[in-house]
Amino acid sequence: MPGKVIDVIEDGRKVVLDYFGERRKVRNDFYQLSVGDYAYAQGGFVVQKVPPDEAAEALAVWKDYLDALESIDMRLAEKGGSLRKRANFVRREATGNSACVHGIIEFSNYCRNDCHYCGLRVSNKSVERYRMSEEEIVEAAGYAIENLGFRALVLQSGEDTYYDGEKLSAIVSAIMRKHPVLIVVSIGEMDYEVYEKLYAAGARGALLRFETSNGDLYKKYRPGHTLDERLGLIRRLKNDGWIIMSGFILGLPGATLSDIASDIKLSYSLGVEMLSFGPLVPHPDTPLASATPPSFDETLDTIARARLMYPDMRILVTTAAETIGRAELSDDVEPIKAALGSGANSVMINLTPRKYSRLYSIYPGRDSDTETIADEHIFFENKIRKVVSVLRSLGRAPTDLGTP
Ligand code: SAH
Ligand code: SF4
């Protein structure tokens, strides 16, 4: 929903948006905004200035509804005894009932790396590889924005140098020209020049996990790479103004509870705008095929611990968490509900065209592996409806989460 600009701060770099009394600081790179204007923000970032009449119409619809959501959240997030209940209470106290939903488009499954955990690793010869054309990517993004209503999109791939800075920035420019949104790239450790071109084209988010804060484990599972290089890139991006989404894989063999605590601490110290961590889902064609993955309970407890350690963090329900939850609970709604009820406040929906999504086999058991609905549009609408109904049932509102 749109927010009303009630203050312009930090030399115009940020504005304060008001949602019927809820205030959020958001970054504004692209628009001339003054007090009294209206804007849509997503992921702590202004994505669109909204004409006053359009804003008034939208706000009339939301006004009463927002109070209703607020009271549902208040009732559900009571002070409680269990770890997860406490985390949900702390989430409410620190970040309110805001929730955001990002879409992800996986545009290539080629990868030059050989990460031990990942089904897309270069040594896995049993994957059928694909690359979406520039037109296909722009079209998929346009569909997600126009037909499905998304305002934040992650463009993800293996580390695929076929898409150089020229190609990627042309894609981002084409999307931004038509629809101003928050574009987050998740393309691995590409040359810095690629990131510079992407920034110039209007991309502002980078999803780049550090995977594990344990340097020895990192070297072992990402042959040929070091944790320092990865952290160096994340820090440089952060320093250059990128909105950082980062985190780790939960349950890599050899990682201890103390490593997990360090993983959470490192995420915080990197200044991530969004914490993204998911459980290892062992892939049969990788060296970690027979690893014991963490349970869904452990995943929820880790979300709760992260929330209790850093109350105002934005924490994503990752698709890997949903995947193991779905397998354990034989249900595709309950896992999202459980994660949002354990301290998480953001959701990611996969919007990759299905002919490609089934080939993006980072890990098995993704929804594209099990889905049965034939019509693609109905399939996506269904997914979105499920997520929206979970958010409603928990009293979460589409007011932006803001930035620190
Ligand atoms: N190639 C890019 C982006 C795609 S991979 C990169 O590596 O940054 C996105 C994320 O998928 C990785 O960061 C990793 O954390 C996660 N991932 C890979 N294999 C996984 C598995 N088997 N289980 C859970 N997460 C996995
Ligand atoms: Fe490639 Fe990313 Fe998978 Fe590693 S995790 S093999 S970099 S796609």
CSV table of C-alpha atoms and ligand atoms in Angstrom, one decimal:
chain,number,residue,atom,x,y,z
A,1,MET,CA,0.0,0.0,0.0
A,2,PRO,CA,1.2,3.6,-0.6
A,3,GLY,CA,2.7,5.6,2.3
A,4,LYS,CA,2.5,9.3,2.7
A,5,VAL,CA,5.8,11.3,2.8
A,6,ILE,CA,6.0,13.1,6.2
A,7,ASP,CA,9.7,13.9,6.2
A,8,VAL,CA,12.6,14.1,3.9
A,9,ILE,CA,15.9,13.3,5.6
A,10,GLU,CA,19.6,12.6,5.1
A,11,ASP,CA,19.9,15.3,2.4
A,12,GLY,CA,17.0,13.8,0.5
A,13,ARG,CA,18.5,10.3,0.4
A,14,LYS,CA,15.7,9.0,2.6
A,15,VAL,CA,12.1,9.8,3.3
A,16,VAL,CA,9.8,8.9,6.2
A,17,LEU,CA,6.6,7.2,5.1
A,18,ASP,CA,3.5,7.2,7.2
A,19,TYR,CA,1.0,4.4,7.0
A,20,PHE,CA,-1.8,5.5,9.3
A,21,GLY,CA,0.5,6.2,12.1
A,22,GLU,CA,3.1,3.5,11.4
A,23,ARG,CA,6.3,5.2,10.3
A,24,ARG,CA,9.1,3.8,8.1
A,25,LYS,CA,12.3,5.2,6.9
A,26,VAL,CA,13.0,4.3,3.3
A,27,ARG,CA,15.6,5.1,0.8
A,28,ASN,CA,14.7,7.2,-2.2
A,29,ASP,CA,17.2,7.1,-5.2
A,30,PHE,CA,14.9,7.8,-8.1
A,31,TYR,CA,12.2,10.3,-7.3
A,32,GLN,CA,11.7,13.9,-6.4
A,33,LEU,CA,9.6,13.6,-3.2
A,34,SER,CA,8.3,16.3,-0.9
A,35,VAL,CA,6.3,16.2,2.3
A,36,GLY,CA,2.7,15.3,1.4
A,37,ASP,CA,3.5,13.1,-1.7
A,38,TYR,CA,2.7,9.4,-1.8
A,39,ALA,CA,4.9,6.6,-2.7
A,40,TYR,CA,5.1,2.8,-2.8
A,41,ALA,CA,8.1,1.4,-1.0
A,42,GLN,CA,9.4,-2.2,-1.1
A,43,GLY,CA,12.3,-3.7,0.8
A,44,GLY,CA,13.0,-0.3,2.4
A,45,PHE,CA,13.3,1.4,-1.0
A,46,VAL,CA,10.9,3.8,-2.8
A,47,VAL,CA,9.9,2.0,-6.0
A,48,GLN,CA,7.2,4.4,-7.3
A,49,LYS,CA,5.8,7.8,-6.7
A,50,VAL,CA,2.0,7.6,-6.6
A,51,PRO,CA,-0.4,10.3,-7.8
A,52,PRO,CA,-2.5,11.6,-4.9
A,53,ASP,CA,-5.9,10.5,-6.3
A,54,GLU,CA,-4.6,6.9,-6.9
A,55,ALA,CA,-3.1,6.9,-3.3
A,56,ALA,CA,-6.4,8.2,-1.8
A,57,GLU,CA,-8.3,5.4,-3.5
A,58,ALA,CA,-5.9,2.7,-2.3
A,59,LEU,CA,-5.8,4.1,1.2
A,60,ALA,CA,-9.6,4.2,1.5
A,61,VAL,CA,-9.6,0.5,0.9
A,62,TRP,CA,-6.8,-0.2,3.4
A,63,LYS,CA,-7.8,2.1,6.2
A,64,ASP,CA,-10.1,-0.1,8.3
A,65,TYR,CA,-8.5,-3.3,7.1
A,66,LEU,CA,-5.1,-2.2,8.5
A,67,ASP,CA,-6.5,-1.9,12.0
A,68,ALA,CA,-8.1,-5.3,11.7
A,69,LEU,CA,-4.8,-6.8,10.7
A,70,GLU,CA,-3.0,-5.0,13.5
A,71,SER,CA,-5.3,-6.5,16.1
A,72,ILE,CA,-5.0,-10.0,14.7
A,73,ASP,CA,-1.2,-9.7,14.9
A,74,MET,CA,-1.4,-8.3,18.4
A,75,ARG,CA,-3.6,-11.2,19.5
A,76,LEU,CA,-1.4,-13.9,17.9
A,77,ALA,CA,1.9,-12.4,19.0
A,78,GLU,CA,1.4,-12.5,22.7
A,79,LYS,CA,4.2,-12.7,25.2
A,80,GLY,CA,4.9,-16.4,25.4
A,81,GLY,CA,7.2,-19.0,26.9
A,82,SER,CA,8.6,-20.9,24.0
A,83,LEU,CA,11.5,-19.7,22.0
A,84,ARG,CA,9.4,-19.2,18.8
A,85,LYS,CA,6.6,-17.5,20.7
A,86,ARG,CA,9.0,-15.1,22.3
A,87,ALA,CA,10.6,-14.4,18.9
A,88,ASN,CA,7.2,-13.6,17.4
A,89,PHE,CA,6.5,-11.2,20.2
A,90,VAL,CA,9.8,-9.5,19.8
A,91,ARG,CA,9.3,-9.3,16.0
A,92,ARG,CA,6.0,-7.5,16.6
A,93,GLU,CA,7.5,-5.1,19.2
A,94,ALA,CA,10.5,-4.3,17.0
A,95,THR,CA,9.2,-4.3,13.4
A,96,GLY,CA,5.4,-4.2,13.7
A,97,ASN,CA,3.2,-6.2,11.4
A,98,SER,CA,4.8,-5.1,8.1
A,99,ALA,CA,5.6,-7.9,5.7
A,100,CYS,CA,7.1,-7.9,2.3
A,101,VAL,CA,6.9,-10.4,-0.6
A,102,HIS,CA,9.6,-10.6,-3.2
A,103,GLY,CA,9.5,-12.6,-6.4
A,104,ILE,CA,12.4,-14.5,-7.8
A,105,ILE,CA,13.2,-15.3,-11.4
A,106,GLU,CA,15.9,-17.9,-12.0
A,107,PHE,CA,17.3,-17.0,-15.5
A,108,SER,CA,20.2,-19.4,-16.0
A,109,ASN,CA,21.3,-22.6,-14.4
A,110,TYR,CA,24.8,-22.6,-15.9
A,111,CYS,CA,27.5,-22.3,-13.3
A,112,ARG,CA,31.3,-22.2,-13.4
A,113,ASN,CA,31.6,-23.1,-9.7
A,114,ASP,CA,31.6,-26.5,-8.0
A,115,CYS,CA,30.0,-25.8,-4.6
A,116,HIS,CA,29.6,-29.2,-2.8
A,117,TYR,CA,26.0,-28.5,-1.7
A,118,CYS,CA,24.5,-27.3,-5.0
A,119,GLY,CA,22.9,-29.3,-7.7
A,120,LEU,CA,23.9,-26.7,-10.3
A,121,ARG,CA,27.6,-27.3,-9.7
A,122,VAL,CA,29.7,-27.5,-12.8
A,123,SER,CA,30.6,-31.2,-12.2
A,124,ASN,CA,27.0,-32.2,-12.2
A,125,LYS,CA,26.6,-33.5,-15.7
A,126,SER,CA,23.1,-34.7,-15.2
A,127,VAL,CA,21.5,-31.3,-15.3
A,128,GLU,CA,19.9,-30.1,-18.5
A,129,ARG,CA,21.2,-26.5,-18.7
A,130,TYR,CA,19.2,-23.5,-19.8
A,131,ARG,CA,19.6,-19.8,-20.3
A,132,MET,CA,16.7,-17.5,-20.7
A,133,SER,CA,17.1,-14.9,-23.5
A,134,GLU,CA,17.2,-11.2,-22.6
A,135,GLU,CA,13.6,-10.9,-24.0
A,136,GLU,CA,12.4,-13.8,-22.0
A,137,ILE,CA,13.8,-12.3,-18.8
A,138,VAL,CA,12.3,-8.9,-19.4
A,139,GLU,CA,9.0,-10.5,-20.3
A,140,ALA,CA,8.9,-12.7,-17.2
A,141,ALA,CA,9.7,-9.6,-15.0
A,142,GLY,CA,7.0,-7.6,-16.8
A,143,TYR,CA,4.5,-10.3,-16.2
A,144,ALA,CA,5.4,-10.5,-12.5
A,145,ILE,CA,5.0,-6.8,-12.1
A,146,GLU,CA,2.0,-6.1,-14.3
A,147,ASN,CA,0.0,-9.2,-14.0
A,148,LEU,CA,1.0,-10.4,-10.5
A,149,GLY,CA,1.6,-7.1,-8.8
A,150,PHE,CA,5.2,-7.6,-7.6
A,151,ARG,CA,7.3,-4.5,-6.8
A,152,ALA,CA,10.6,-6.3,-5.9
A,153,LEU,CA,12.2,-8.9,-8.0
A,154,VAL,CA,15.3,-11.0,-7.5
A,155,LEU,CA,17.1,-12.1,-10.7
A,156,GLN,CA,19.1,-15.2,-9.9
A,157,SER,CA,21.4,-17.5,-11.8
A,158,GLY,CA,24.4,-19.7,-11.4
A,159,GLU,CA,27.7,-17.9,-11.9
A,160,ASP,CA,27.3,-17.6,-15.6
A,161,THR,CA,29.6,-15.3,-17.4
A,162,TYR,CA,27.6,-15.6,-20.6
A,163,TYR,CA,25.6,-12.7,-19.2
A,164,ASP,CA,28.3,-9.9,-19.0
A,165,GLY,CA,27.8,-6.4,-17.7
A,166,GLU,CA,26.3,-5.3,-21.0
A,167,LYS,CA,23.7,-7.9,-21.2
A,168,LEU,CA,22.7,-7.8,-17.6
A,169,SER,CA,22.5,-4.0,-17.5
A,170,ALA,CA,20.5,-4.0,-20.7
A,171,ILE,CA,18.0,-6.4,-19.0
A,172,VAL,CA,17.7,-4.3,-15.9
A,173,SER,CA,17.4,-1.0,-17.9
A,174,ALA,CA,14.6,-2.6,-20.0
A,175,ILE,CA,12.7,-3.7,-16.9
A,176,MET,CA,13.2,-0.4,-15.1
A,177,ARG,CA,12.2,1.7,-18.2
A,178,LYS,CA,8.8,0.1,-18.2
A,179,HIS,CA,8.2,-0.5,-14.5
A,180,PRO,CA,10.2,1.1,-11.7
A,181,VAL,CA,10.7,-1.7,-9.1
A,182,LEU,CA,13.4,-2.9,-6.7
A,183,ILE,CA,15.7,-5.2,-8.7
A,184,VAL,CA,17.9,-7.5,-6.7
A,185,VAL,CA,20.6,-9.5,-8.4
A,186,SER,CA,21.8,-12.8,-7.2
A,187,ILE,CA,24.5,-13.7,-9.7
A,188,GLY,CA,27.5,-14.7,-7.5
A,189,GLU,CA,31.0,-13.4,-7.6
A,190,MET,CA,31.1,-11.6,-10.9
A,191,ASP,CA,33.7,-9.0,-11.8
A,192,TYR,CA,33.0,-5.8,-9.9
A,193,GLU,CA,32.5,-4.0,-13.2
A,194,VAL,CA,29.4,-6.1,-13.8
A,195,TYR,CA,27.9,-4.8,-10.5
A,196,GLU,CA,28.9,-1.2,-11.4
A,197,LYS,CA,27.0,-1.5,-14.7
A,198,LEU,CA,24.0,-3.1,-13.0
A,199,TYR,CA,23.9,-0.2,-10.4
A,200,ALA,CA,24.0,2.3,-13.2
A,201,ALA,CA,21.1,0.6,-14.9
A,202,GLY,CA,19.1,0.9,-11.7
A,203,ALA,CA,19.6,-2.4,-9.8
A,204,ARG,CA,19.9,-1.7,-6.1
A,205,GLY,CA,19.8,-5.0,-4.3
A,206,ALA,CA,22.4,-7.8,-4.1
A,207,LEU,CA,21.5,-11.2,-2.8
A,208,LEU,CA,24.9,-12.8,-2.0
A,209,ARG,CA,25.1,-15.2,0.9
A,210,PHE,CA,28.4,-15.8,2.6
A,211,GLU,CA,27.2,-19.4,3.2
A,212,THR,CA,29.2,-20.1,6.4
A,213,SER,CA,31.2,-17.9,8.7
A,214,ASN,CA,33.6,-20.8,9.2
A,215,GLY,CA,36.5,-20.1,6.8
A,216,ASP,CA,37.7,-23.7,6.8
A,217,LEU,CA,34.2,-25.1,6.0
A,218,TYR,CA,33.9,-22.4,3.4
A,219,LYS,CA,37.1,-23.5,1.6
A,220,LYS,CA,36.0,-27.1,1.8
A,221,TYR,CA,32.6,-26.6,0.3
A,222,ARG,CA,33.4,-23.9,-2.2
A,223,PRO,CA,36.6,-25.2,-3.7
A,224,GLY,CA,38.9,-22.5,-5.2
A,225,HIS,CA,37.3,-19.8,-3.1
A,226,THR,CA,37.8,-18.1,0.2
A,227,LEU,CA,35.4,-16.6,2.7
A,228,ASP,CA,37.5,-13.4,2.7
A,229,GLU,CA,37.0,-12.9,-1.0
A,230,ARG,CA,33.2,-13.3,-0.6
A,231,LEU,CA,33.0,-11.0,2.4
A,232,GLY,CA,35.2,-8.5,0.6
A,233,LEU,CA,32.7,-8.4,-2.2
A,234,ILE,CA,29.7,-8.1,0.1
A,235,ARG,CA,31.4,-5.3,2.0
A,236,ARG,CA,32.3,-3.4,-1.1
A,237,LEU,CA,28.8,-3.6,-2.5
A,238,LYS,CA,27.4,-2.4,0.8
A,239,ASN,CA,29.8,0.5,0.9
A,240,ASP,CA,28.8,1.4,-2.7
A,241,GLY,CA,25.2,1.7,-1.8
A,242,TRP,CA,23.8,-1.7,-2.5
A,243,ILE,CA,20.9,-3.1,-0.4
A,244,ILE,CA,22.4,-6.3,0.8
A,245,MET,CA,20.5,-9.6,1.3
A,246,SER,CA,22.9,-12.2,2.8
A,247,GLY,CA,23.1,-15.1,5.1
A,248,PHE,CA,24.1,-18.7,5.3
A,249,ILE,CA,23.2,-22.4,4.8
A,250,LEU,CA,22.0,-24.0,7.9
A,251,GLY,CA,23.3,-27.5,8.6
A,252,LEU,CA,26.4,-27.8,6.5
A,253,PRO,CA,28.1,-30.9,7.8
A,254,GLY,CA,30.8,-29.9,10.4
A,255,ALA,CA,29.1,-26.7,11.4
A,256,THR,CA,28.5,-26.5,15.1
A,257,LEU,CA,25.9,-24.5,17.1
A,258,SER,CA,28.6,-22.0,17.8
A,259,ASP,CA,29.2,-21.6,14.0
A,260,ILE,CA,25.5,-20.9,13.6
A,261,ALA,CA,25.7,-18.2,16.3
A,262,SER,CA,28.6,-16.7,14.4
A,263,ASP,CA,26.7,-16.9,11.1
A,264,ILE,CA,23.9,-14.9,12.6
A,265,LYS,CA,26.3,-12.4,14.2
A,266,LEU,CA,28.3,-12.0,10.9
A,267,SER,CA,25.1,-11.3,9.0
A,268,TYR,CA,24.3,-8.5,11.4
A,269,SER,CA,27.8,-7.1,11.4
A,270,LEU,CA,27.7,-7.0,7.6
A,271,GLY,CA,24.7,-4.6,7.9
A,272,VAL,CA,22.4,-6.8,5.8
A,273,GLU,CA,19.1,-5.3,5.0
A,274,MET,CA,17.6,-8.8,4.8
A,275,LEU,CA,18.8,-12.0,6.4
A,276,SER,CA,18.4,-14.9,4.1
A,277,PHE,CA,19.3,-18.3,5.4
A,278,GLY,CA,17.9,-21.7,4.6
A,279,PRO,CA,18.5,-25.3,5.6
A,280,LEU,CA,20.7,-27.5,3.5
A,281,VAL,CA,18.6,-29.7,1.3
A,282,PRO,CA,20.9,-32.5,0.2
A,283,HIS,CA,21.0,-32.9,-3.6
A,284,PRO,CA,21.5,-36.5,-4.8
A,285,ASP,CA,24.1,-35.6,-7.4
A,286,THR,CA,26.4,-33.7,-5.1
A,287,PRO,CA,29.1,-34.7,-2.6
A,288,LEU,CA,26.6,-33.8,0.2
A,289,ALA,CA,24.0,-36.3,-1.1
A,290,SER,CA,24.0,-38.3,2.1
A,291,ALA,CA,24.4,-35.4,4.6
A,292,THR,CA,21.8,-35.3,7.3
A,293,PRO,CA,19.8,-32.1,6.8
A,294,PRO,CA,18.5,-30.0,9.6
A,295,SER,CA,14.9,-30.6,10.6
A,296,PHE,CA,12.2,-28.0,10.0
A,297,ASP,CA,12.1,-27.5,13.8
A,298,GLU,CA,15.7,-26.6,13.9
A,299,THR,CA,15.1,-24.2,11.0
A,300,LEU,CA,12.3,-22.5,12.9
A,301,ASP,CA,14.4,-22.3,16.1
A,302,THR,CA,17.2,-20.7,14.1
A,303,ILE,CA,14.9,-18.1,12.8
A,304,ALA,CA,13.7,-17.5,16.3
A,305,ARG,CA,17.3,-17.2,17.7
A,306,ALA,CA,18.2,-14.7,15.0
A,307,ARG,CA,15.1,-12.6,15.8
A,308,LEU,CA,15.9,-12.7,19.5
A,309,MET,CA,19.6,-11.7,18.9
A,310,TYR,CA,18.7,-8.9,16.6
A,311,PRO,CA,15.1,-7.7,17.2
A,312,ASP,CA,14.8,-5.3,14.3
A,313,MET,CA,16.3,-7.6,11.6
A,314,ARG,CA,14.3,-8.3,8.4
A,315,ILE,CA,14.2,-12.1,8.2
A,316,LEU,CA,13.2,-14.0,5.1
A,317,VAL,CA,11.3,-17.2,4.9
A,318,THR,CA,13.5,-18.9,2.3
A,319,THR,CA,12.3,-21.4,-0.3
A,320,ALA,CA,14.6,-24.0,1.2
A,321,ALA,CA,12.9,-23.6,4.5
A,322,GLU,CA,9.6,-24.0,2.8
A,323,THR,CA,10.8,-27.0,0.9
A,324,ILE,CA,11.8,-29.0,4.0
A,325,GLY,CA,8.7,-27.8,5.8
A,326,ARG,CA,6.5,-29.0,3.0
A,327,ALA,CA,8.2,-32.4,3.0
A,328,GLU,CA,7.9,-32.8,6.7
A,329,LEU,CA,4.4,-31.4,7.2
A,330,SER,CA,2.9,-32.6,3.8
A,331,ASP,CA,1.4,-29.1,3.4
A,332,ASP,CA,2.5,-26.1,1.5
A,333,VAL,CA,0.9,-23.3,3.6
A,334,GLU,CA,1.8,-24.4,7.1
A,335,PRO,CA,5.6,-24.0,6.7
A,336,ILE,CA,5.3,-20.4,5.7
A,337,LYS,CA,2.9,-19.8,8.6
A,338,ALA,CA,5.2,-21.5,11.1
A,339,ALA,CA,8.2,-19.5,9.9
A,340,LEU,CA,6.3,-16.2,10.0
A,341,GLY,CA,5.2,-17.1,13.5
A,342,SER,CA,8.7,-17.8,14.6
A,343,GLY,CA,10.2,-14.4,13.9
A,344,ALA,CA,10.3,-14.1,10.1
A,345,ASN,CA,8.7,-11.2,8.3
A,346,SER,CA,9.3,-11.6,4.6
A,347,VAL,CA,8.5,-14.1,1.9
A,348,MET,CA,9.9,-15.0,-1.4
A,349,ILE,CA,7.8,-16.5,-4.2
A,350,ASN,CA,9.4,-18.3,-7.2
A,351,LEU,CA,8.1,-16.8,-10.5
A,352,THR,CA,10.5,-18.6,-12.9
A,353,PRO,CA,8.6,-19.8,-16.0
A,354,ARG,CA,8.0,-23.4,-15.2
A,355,LYS,CA,9.7,-25.0,-18.2
A,356,TYR,CA,12.9,-23.5,-16.6
A,357,SER,CA,12.1,-23.7,-13.0
A,358,ARG,CA,12.1,-27.5,-13.0
A,359,LEU,CA,15.7,-27.4,-14.3
A,360,TYR,CA,16.9,-25.0,-11.7
A,361,SER,CA,17.6,-27.9,-9.4
A,362,ILE,CA,19.8,-26.2,-6.7
A,363,TYR,CA,18.2,-28.8,-4.4
A,364,PRO,CA,15.3,-31.3,-4.8
A,365,GLY,CA,11.7,-31.0,-3.7
A,366,ARG,CA,11.1,-27.4,-4.9
A,367,ASP,CA,7.4,-26.7,-5.7
A,368,SER,CA,8.1,-26.9,-9.5
A,369,ASP,CA,9.0,-30.6,-8.9
A,370,THR,CA,5.7,-31.5,-7.3
A,371,GLU,CA,3.2,-29.0,-8.8
A,372,THR,CA,0.2,-30.5,-10.6
A,373,ILE,CA,-1.7,-27.4,-12.0
A,374,ALA,CA,-1.3,-27.3,-15.7
A,375,ASP,CA,-2.1,-23.6,-16.4
A,376,GLU,CA,1.0,-21.5,-15.6
A,377,HIS,CA,-1.0,-18.3,-14.7
A,378,ILE,CA,-3.4,-20.2,-12.5
A,379,PHE,CA,-0.4,-21.9,-10.8
A,380,PHE,CA,1.2,-18.5,-10.0
A,381,GLU,CA,-2.0,-16.9,-8.9
A,382,ASN,CA,-2.7,-19.9,-6.6
A,383,LYS,CA,0.7,-19.6,-5.0
A,384,ILE,CA,0.3,-15.9,-4.4
A,385,ARG,CA,-3.2,-16.4,-3.0
A,386,LYS,CA,-1.9,-18.9,-0.5
A,387,VAL,CA,0.8,-16.6,0.7
A,388,VAL,CA,-1.6,-13.6,0.9
A,389,SER,CA,-4.0,-15.7,2.9
A,390,VAL,CA,-1.3,-16.8,5.3
A,391,LEU,CA,-0.3,-13.1,5.7
A,392,ARG,CA,-3.9,-12.1,6.3
A,393,SER,CA,-4.5,-14.9,8.8
A,394,LEU,CA,-1.5,-13.8,10.8
A,395,GLY,CA,-2.4,-10.1,10.6
A,396,ARG,CA,0.6,-9.0,8.5
A,397,ALA,CA,0.2,-5.9,6.4
A,398,PRO,CA,1.7,-4.7,3.1
A,399,THR,CA,3.3,-1.6,4.7
A,400,ASP,CA,7.0,-1.5,4.0
A,401,LEU,CA,9.5,-2.8,6.4
A,402,GLY,CA,11.7,0.3,6.0
A,403,THR,CA,15.5,0.6,6.5
A,404,PRO,CA,17.4,1.2,9.8
B,1,SAH,N1,25.1,-18.6,-7.9
B,1,SAH,C1,24.7,-17.6,-7.0
B,1,SAH,C2,23.2,-17.6,-6.8
B,1,SAH,C3,22.5,-18.9,-6.9
B,1,SAH,S1,22.7,-20.0,-5.6
B,1,SAH,C4,25.4,-17.8,-5.7
B,1,SAH,O1,25.9,-18.9,-5.4
B,1,SAH,O2,25.5,-16.8,-4.9
B,1,SAH,C5,21.8,-19.3,-4.3
B,1,SAH,C6,21.9,-19.9,-3.0
B,1,SAH,O3,21.4,-21.3,-3.0
B,1,SAH,C7,23.3,-20.1,-2.5
B,1,SAH,O4,23.9,-19.0,-2.0
B,1,SAH,C8,23.2,-21.2,-1.5
B,1,SAH,O5,23.2,-20.7,-0.2
B,1,SAH,C9,21.9,-21.9,-1.8
B,1,SAH,N2,22.0,-23.3,-2.0
B,1,SAH,C10,22.7,-24.0,-3.0
B,1,SAH,N3,22.5,-25.3,-2.8
B,1,SAH,C11,21.7,-25.5,-1.8
B,1,SAH,C12,21.2,-26.7,-1.1
B,1,SAH,N4,21.5,-27.9,-1.5
B,1,SAH,N5,20.4,-26.6,0.0
B,1,SAH,C13,20.1,-25.3,0.4
B,1,SAH,N6,20.6,-24.2,-0.2
B,1,SAH,C14,21.4,-24.3,-1.2
B,2,SF4,FE1,26.9,-22.1,-8.6
B,2,SF4,FE2,25.7,-20.6,-6.7
B,2,SF4,FE3,25.3,-23.3,-7.0
B,2,SF4,FE4,27.6,-22.4,-6.1
B,2,SF4,S1,25.6,-22.2,-5.1
B,2,SF4,S2,27.3,-24.0,-7.6
B,2,SF4,S3,27.9,-20.6,-7.2
B,2,SF4,S4,24.7,-21.8,-8.4
